Amino acid sequence: MPEEQNAQTVLETAKKTPIVESADVVVCGGGPAGTAAAISAARSGARVRLLENHGCLGGIWTSGQLSWMIDSYAKTGIMKEIVGTLISRGAAAYARNNSVMCDTEELKLLLDELVIEAGVKVQLHTRVVAAVTDESGRVRYVVTESKSGRQAWSADVFVDATGDGDLSAFAGSGYDIGDPETGEVQPMSMIALLGGLDPDEAVLFNNRLEYSDGTPKPKQRLRAEIERAGLDPSYTMPALFHMRDDLFIMMANHEYGVSALDAQAISDATFRARGEVHRIVSGLRSLGGVWRNIRVVATAEQIGVREARRVRGLYTVSRDDLIAGTRHDDAVCRVTFGFDVHSPDPGQSRDGRRSKIPAKPYDIPLRSLIVRDVKALLVAGRCISGDFWAHSSYRVTGDAVELGQAAGVAAAVAARERTSTHDLSWAAVKPELEKVRVEATARTPEAVAVSR
């Protein structure tokens, strides 16, 4: 028997992978962080290539159906441009807690328009599978797989916006996963788009609204209705959010103990989650009344992953930073969202020990976006350098966009100045980042109308 078969491996024939393109900046991952990184890098004068695994940009917003943009409303720059444009199109509205509710299909179109207008070259349906570094530890190429086969892409600087920190891991960066004491990770959730609900009849279940009259909150009401239908949702705090017309999104599912790095585990979780979503909706419909016409319009193409790798950077955002409200000279994002640990324990929806910890608005510095162990590589989104507790705060999409915006600008500056990411000067990045922020904010329909 051949040796490779005894070892339960297959020996592949060596082959040459074509280098299909060279760019100033290559961004891997086209979610909220990656799309913002690509746009900001291009607006800073860089030649940009954006590689995305799914068939649309937007990541968890679009493929994941998460139209609830947390910590987004008060942001400047590209996030403000996105929100302002959607609101002008009747496709978004301010909700509560500095969050925005939007129409995800309209968001897909807007992101397409923004990257095309910025001159970003995009290839969808493309997954990063490897990285090539030189003897100095500098990333030289990323390798992808797609219908076009195996391809290599070269750049002066790369941005890992994969969410799970895939590119950084392939390049040899150190990283952390989960609770440092147990290794456990927060559960995943399947978002569903629902139709057939009258917004006026369902107003008491709408989690977009604020209720201060002492009556049960929307999540408590929804759970009681699901239980009345004879079901016990895996997420103890299920929620409905009104999108527009008769459309709502629902999050009523938790998948516990699933590794974001295990494809089979994610697949099994997806089947379980989709089944639960349909059972809940069928159960609610059986109650009649406000639920009589409720139906599932679509479930997410990708299950919502809350955490995977946290890539080690030049600075690690910590629990103490949230408690102290830490400020940094090289701040690229001001986070106003507090601790939000979805407990790994199925018996409780939130980790009570941490959710009650007081948190103040705090800064994320550029150093947290610079990968410590690898050169020519920045991270953006939920895979930046932080501890388990801080990650539960900054992982939300409003902050992901600002982190991507900063990573894209920093990458463009490093490429232009031919400098290592480790030697990036804040003095060089700061004015360029401010320029991108000001110009993006000025592009909002409201600002354009005022300028006229």
XYZ file of C-alpha atoms in Angstrom:
452
model
C 0.000 0.000 0.000
C 1.425 3.446 -0.900
C 2.923 5.364 2.004
C 0.623 8.343 1.592
C -2.453 6.106 1.846
C -1.141 4.502 5.049
C -0.811 7.978 6.545
C -4.386 8.822 5.559
C -3.199 11.570 3.274
C -3.173 12.206 -0.455
C 0.012 13.366 -2.121
C -0.888 15.991 -4.693
C 1.214 16.644 -7.739
C 3.177 19.878 -7.427
C 1.912 22.552 -9.768
C 2.569 26.190 -10.518
C -0.095 28.668 -9.431
C -0.490 31.631 -11.791
C -0.071 35.116 -10.367
C -3.079 36.762 -11.948
C -2.658 40.300 -10.692
C -0.534 42.717 -8.714
C -2.142 45.529 -6.732
C -1.119 48.107 -4.182
C -3.609 46.659 -1.685
C -5.418 43.320 -1.645
C -8.351 43.045 0.769
C -9.542 39.555 1.693
C -13.169 39.476 2.794
C -15.966 41.723 1.540
C -18.066 42.089 4.676
C -18.676 45.429 6.438
C -14.991 45.772 7.369
C -13.513 44.533 4.097
C -15.774 46.572 1.850
C -14.970 49.722 3.845
C -11.255 48.888 3.709
C -11.340 48.492 -0.058
C -13.278 51.721 -0.595
C -11.074 53.791 1.708
C -7.859 52.399 0.214
C -9.077 53.183 -3.302
C -10.189 56.671 -2.293
C -6.685 57.160 -0.873
C -5.233 56.516 -4.314
C -4.351 52.819 -4.110
C -4.971 50.181 -6.768
C -7.218 47.771 -4.873
C -8.358 44.196 -5.370
C -11.172 42.869 -3.149
C -11.698 39.106 -2.818
C -14.967 37.787 -1.350
C -16.187 34.236 -0.756
C -19.920 34.856 -1.196
C -21.944 36.093 -4.148
C -22.419 39.597 -2.795
C -20.663 42.156 -0.649
C -21.802 42.944 2.882
C -21.021 39.701 4.690
C -23.130 39.295 7.818
C -25.289 42.255 6.746
C -26.355 40.633 3.488
C -25.366 36.962 3.269
C -26.166 36.795 6.975
C -29.413 38.871 6.785
C -28.340 40.978 9.790
C -29.991 44.280 8.956
C -29.534 45.534 12.539
C -26.464 47.818 12.329
C -25.256 48.152 15.923
C -23.145 51.154 17.019
C -23.485 52.723 13.586
C -25.613 55.864 13.703
C -23.089 58.286 15.214
C -20.138 57.107 13.123
C -18.408 59.368 10.606
C -16.988 58.617 7.199
C -18.036 55.582 5.186
C -20.469 54.285 7.814
C -22.266 57.632 7.818
C -22.259 57.648 4.015
C -23.858 54.197 3.904
C -26.492 55.013 6.520
C -27.297 58.423 5.054
C -27.695 57.059 1.534
C -29.920 54.200 2.668
C -32.117 56.572 4.679
C -32.453 58.867 1.656
C -33.640 55.871 -0.381
C -36.226 54.912 2.232
C -34.232 51.764 2.970
C -33.067 52.467 6.540
C -34.082 54.239 9.706
C -32.608 55.025 13.102
C -33.789 52.515 15.675
C -32.367 52.750 19.209
C -29.088 52.475 21.106
C -27.173 54.187 18.297
C -28.280 51.474 15.867
C -29.863 51.522 12.413
C -32.289 49.121 10.731
C -31.881 48.680 6.984
C -33.133 46.783 3.952
C -30.370 44.281 3.184
C -31.212 43.956 -0.501
C -30.913 47.711 -0.978
C -27.633 47.531 0.942
C -26.243 44.958 -1.508
C -26.906 47.339 -4.376
C -25.389 50.314 -2.568
C -22.176 48.454 -1.729
C -21.875 47.403 -5.376
C -22.232 51.034 -6.414
C -19.675 52.290 -3.892
C -16.904 49.853 -4.822
C -17.464 50.345 -8.537
C -17.420 54.125 -8.170
C -14.215 53.940 -6.104
C -12.509 51.860 -8.781
C -12.122 48.737 -6.642
C -11.676 45.529 -8.639
C -13.807 42.787 -7.077
C -13.835 39.018 -7.508
C -16.696 37.205 -5.779
C -17.062 33.457 -5.192
C -13.383 33.365 -4.212
C -11.936 31.924 -0.995
C -8.454 32.611 0.380
C -6.730 29.277 1.048
C -3.042 30.114 1.560
C -0.485 32.866 1.951
C 3.131 33.068 0.820
C 5.622 35.010 2.931
C 9.293 35.779 2.288
C 12.272 35.228 4.572
C 11.595 38.498 6.408
C 8.044 37.443 7.307
C 6.419 39.768 4.799
C 3.311 38.572 2.972
C 3.989 38.509 -0.747
C 1.015 36.599 -2.160
C -2.366 35.284 -1.182
C -3.634 32.143 -2.883
C -7.306 31.603 -3.654
C -9.606 28.896 -5.001
C -12.622 29.589 -7.189
C -14.271 28.512 -10.439
C -11.198 30.038 -12.063
C -9.044 27.481 -10.274
C -6.133 28.191 -7.973
C -4.850 31.752 -8.319
C -2.211 33.911 -6.629
C -2.473 37.648 -6.014
C 0.402 39.942 -5.162
C 0.290 43.275 -3.346
C 2.425 45.690 -1.399
C 0.030 45.429 1.570
C -2.781 43.030 2.468
C -5.842 43.474 4.674
C -7.360 40.475 6.446
C -11.077 41.206 6.763
C -12.165 37.567 6.674
C -13.789 37.843 10.093
C -12.209 34.577 11.192
C -8.631 35.790 10.681
C -7.998 33.203 7.962
C -5.369 35.123 6.011
C -3.411 35.987 9.160
C -3.364 32.349 10.247
C -2.247 31.181 6.795
C 0.561 33.752 6.947
C 1.803 32.434 10.292
C 0.399 34.992 12.729
C -0.325 34.081 16.316
C -3.926 34.320 17.469
C -6.299 33.528 20.320
C -9.749 31.929 20.340
C -12.477 31.926 22.959
C -12.587 32.419 26.691
C -9.001 32.259 28.024
C -10.165 30.159 30.971
C -12.246 27.576 29.126
C -11.603 28.014 25.386
C -15.357 28.208 24.851
C -16.733 30.530 22.167
C -19.964 32.454 21.925
C -22.823 30.668 20.113
C -23.716 31.205 16.476
C -27.148 32.403 15.303
C -29.227 31.997 12.159
C -31.043 35.170 11.098
C -34.297 34.878 9.160
C -36.270 37.367 7.085
C -39.982 37.066 7.833
C -43.043 38.401 6.050
C -46.772 38.611 6.669
C -46.689 40.625 9.912
C -48.684 43.823 10.313
C -46.255 46.311 11.949
C -49.074 47.956 13.918
C -50.397 44.659 15.241
C -46.877 43.426 16.039
C -45.662 46.672 17.618
C -45.293 45.166 21.099
C -42.890 42.562 19.715
C -40.750 45.017 17.745
C -37.293 45.186 19.327
C -36.462 48.357 17.363
C -38.573 50.372 19.768
C -37.974 51.543 23.332
C -40.388 50.621 26.101
C -40.031 52.421 29.418
C -43.484 51.909 30.925
C -42.502 48.880 32.964
C -44.345 46.384 30.770
C -42.562 43.231 29.521
C -39.965 43.986 26.879
C -40.394 42.814 23.264
C -38.003 39.880 23.712
C -39.873 38.654 26.764
C -43.186 38.936 24.946
C -41.875 37.051 21.917
C -40.451 34.254 24.047
C -43.781 33.891 25.842
C -45.546 33.539 22.485
C -43.053 30.933 21.249
C -43.545 28.993 24.468
C -47.332 29.318 24.078
C -46.864 27.543 20.743
C -45.221 24.678 22.643
C -41.610 25.449 21.730
C -38.494 26.298 23.748
C -36.194 28.525 21.671
C -32.471 27.815 21.952
C -31.887 31.562 22.399
C -33.547 32.651 25.628
C -33.873 36.243 24.362
C -35.401 35.877 20.872
C -35.948 39.100 18.974
C -37.963 40.556 16.110
C -36.876 43.738 14.306
C -39.153 45.555 11.860
C -37.345 46.176 8.582
C -39.991 47.771 6.333
C -43.550 47.143 5.140
C -44.529 43.670 6.418
C -40.906 42.464 6.648
C -39.143 41.648 9.918
C -35.950 39.868 10.797
C -35.892 37.340 13.607
C -33.053 36.046 15.746
C -34.326 33.201 17.914
C -31.569 30.649 17.586
C -28.289 29.843 19.317
C -25.886 27.112 18.259
C -23.547 26.293 21.127
C -20.042 24.852 21.114
C -19.509 25.248 17.364
C -16.035 26.080 16.063
C -15.959 28.633 13.250
C -12.887 26.781 11.955
C -14.673 23.438 11.469
C -16.650 23.274 8.217
C -18.578 20.147 9.202
C -19.526 21.593 12.570
C -20.756 24.803 10.905
C -22.710 22.757 8.359
C -24.416 20.718 11.082
C -25.202 23.901 13.029
C -26.705 25.471 9.910
C -29.090 22.546 9.406
C -30.151 22.605 13.055
C -30.601 26.373 13.061
C -32.636 26.539 9.857
C -34.884 23.758 11.109
C -35.473 25.565 14.381
C -36.308 28.838 12.622
C -38.986 27.147 10.520
C -40.438 25.301 13.531
C -40.714 28.569 15.466
C -42.414 30.397 12.609
C -44.841 27.506 12.023
C -45.589 27.417 15.740
C -46.301 31.136 15.878
C -48.540 30.925 12.794
C -50.579 28.202 14.499
C -51.505 30.694 17.237
C -53.408 32.887 14.774
C -54.054 36.510 15.651
C -51.084 38.739 14.921
C -49.168 35.653 13.704
C -51.800 34.334 11.291
C -49.905 35.228 8.087
C -46.306 35.005 9.285
C -43.948 33.170 6.938
C -40.255 32.659 6.322
C -39.150 34.717 3.324
C -35.475 33.748 3.534
C -32.949 32.333 5.956
C -29.380 33.559 5.943
C -26.927 32.162 3.411
C -24.355 32.030 6.214
C -24.986 31.380 9.882
C -23.930 34.297 12.071
C -20.524 33.703 13.655
C -19.798 35.818 16.721
C -16.182 34.877 17.225
C -13.259 32.947 15.855
C -9.599 34.013 15.788
C -8.419 37.214 17.436
C -5.179 38.028 15.638
C -2.307 39.257 17.793
C -1.391 42.845 17.003
C 0.905 45.548 18.292
C -1.739 46.461 20.893
C -4.415 44.259 22.458
C -7.706 45.945 23.314
C -8.699 44.694 26.747
C -11.511 44.444 29.248
C -9.730 47.137 31.247
C -9.927 49.521 28.271
C -13.732 49.286 28.315
C -13.953 49.825 32.054
C -11.569 52.810 31.949
C -12.825 54.295 28.681
C -9.245 54.325 27.380
C -8.217 56.973 24.870
C -5.337 56.662 22.361
C -3.415 59.182 20.293
C -3.686 56.832 17.297
C -7.410 56.152 17.772
C -9.213 54.974 14.634
C -12.585 54.056 16.157
C -14.627 55.191 19.188
C -16.735 52.264 20.440
C -19.904 53.022 22.401
C -21.273 49.468 22.616
C -20.693 47.713 25.942
C -19.897 44.131 26.933
C -22.134 41.678 25.051
C -21.008 38.132 25.774
C -23.584 35.633 24.532
C -22.889 32.953 27.100
C -21.424 29.635 25.905
C -23.732 28.073 28.522
C -27.120 27.091 26.984
C -28.703 27.783 30.366
C -28.266 31.531 30.075
C -28.424 33.932 27.130
C -25.835 36.353 28.479
C -22.889 35.793 30.799
C -24.175 37.621 33.857
C -20.720 38.088 35.328
C -19.649 40.174 32.365
C -22.793 41.783 31.011
C -23.162 43.705 34.270
C -19.641 45.139 34.119
C -19.888 48.904 33.519
C -18.260 50.020 30.272
C -17.438 53.475 28.973
C -16.928 54.582 25.348
C -13.336 53.703 24.452
C -10.849 53.965 21.584
C -9.356 51.295 19.359
C -5.858 52.301 18.244
C -4.310 51.719 14.836
C -1.792 49.414 16.545
C -4.575 46.857 17.137
C -4.977 46.583 13.366
C -1.282 45.940 12.688
C -0.443 42.235 12.802
C 2.418 41.631 15.213
C 3.969 38.488 13.757
C 3.698 39.209 10.028
C 4.673 42.205 7.915
C 2.631 43.922 5.177
C -0.583 42.740 6.823
C -3.374 44.566 8.653
C -6.589 43.209 10.134
C -10.057 44.759 10.230
C -13.368 43.788 11.788
C -13.934 41.301 14.585
C -10.556 39.573 14.082
C -8.466 42.548 15.279
C -6.224 42.263 18.327
C -8.285 42.161 21.518
C -9.161 39.950 24.436
C -12.291 37.820 24.809
C -14.239 40.472 26.735
C -13.350 43.487 24.588
C -14.128 41.469 21.462
C -17.727 41.054 22.651
C -18.057 44.832 22.333
C -16.182 45.884 19.186
C -17.301 42.902 17.044
C -20.497 44.710 15.963
C -20.798 46.010 12.408
C -20.840 49.760 13.033
C -17.368 49.441 14.529
C -16.242 46.938 11.879
C -16.801 49.565 9.175
C -14.686 52.161 10.991
C -11.936 49.591 11.565
C -12.020 48.663 7.880
C -11.951 52.319 6.885
C -8.779 52.816 8.948
C -7.113 49.619 7.760
C -7.720 50.570 4.129
C -6.226 54.031 4.579
C -3.235 52.655 6.499
C -2.641 50.029 3.810
C -2.764 52.654 1.065
C -0.297 54.879 2.949
C 2.093 51.983 3.595
C 1.949 50.960 -0.068
C 2.513 54.510 -1.280
C 5.421 55.170 1.077
C 6.936 51.704 0.580
C 7.111 51.236 4.320
C 6.528 48.238 6.561
C 3.223 48.111 8.383
C 5.271 47.871 11.594
C 6.908 51.208 10.769
C 3.716 53.029 9.794
C 3.720 56.598 11.016
C 0.520 57.807 12.650
C 1.494 61.267 11.468
C 1.199 59.974 7.888
C -1.990 57.976 8.413
C -3.966 60.490 10.490
C -4.448 63.262 7.874
C -5.284 60.749 5.143
C -7.831 59.038 7.400
C -9.384 62.371 8.314
C -9.596 63.277 4.637
C -11.421 60.034 3.826
C -13.801 60.578 6.734
C -14.602 64.162 5.775
C -15.078 63.353 2.094
C -17.285 60.331 2.812
C -19.410 62.306 5.258
C -19.770 65.051 2.647
C -21.096 62.480 0.172
C -24.210 61.772 2.234
C -27.388 63.023 0.528
C -28.084 65.323 3.483
C -24.660 66.977 3.192
C -24.946 67.268 -0.574
C -28.341 68.949 -0.226
C -26.938 71.463 2.272
C -23.951 72.252 0.009
C -26.330 73.137 -2.796
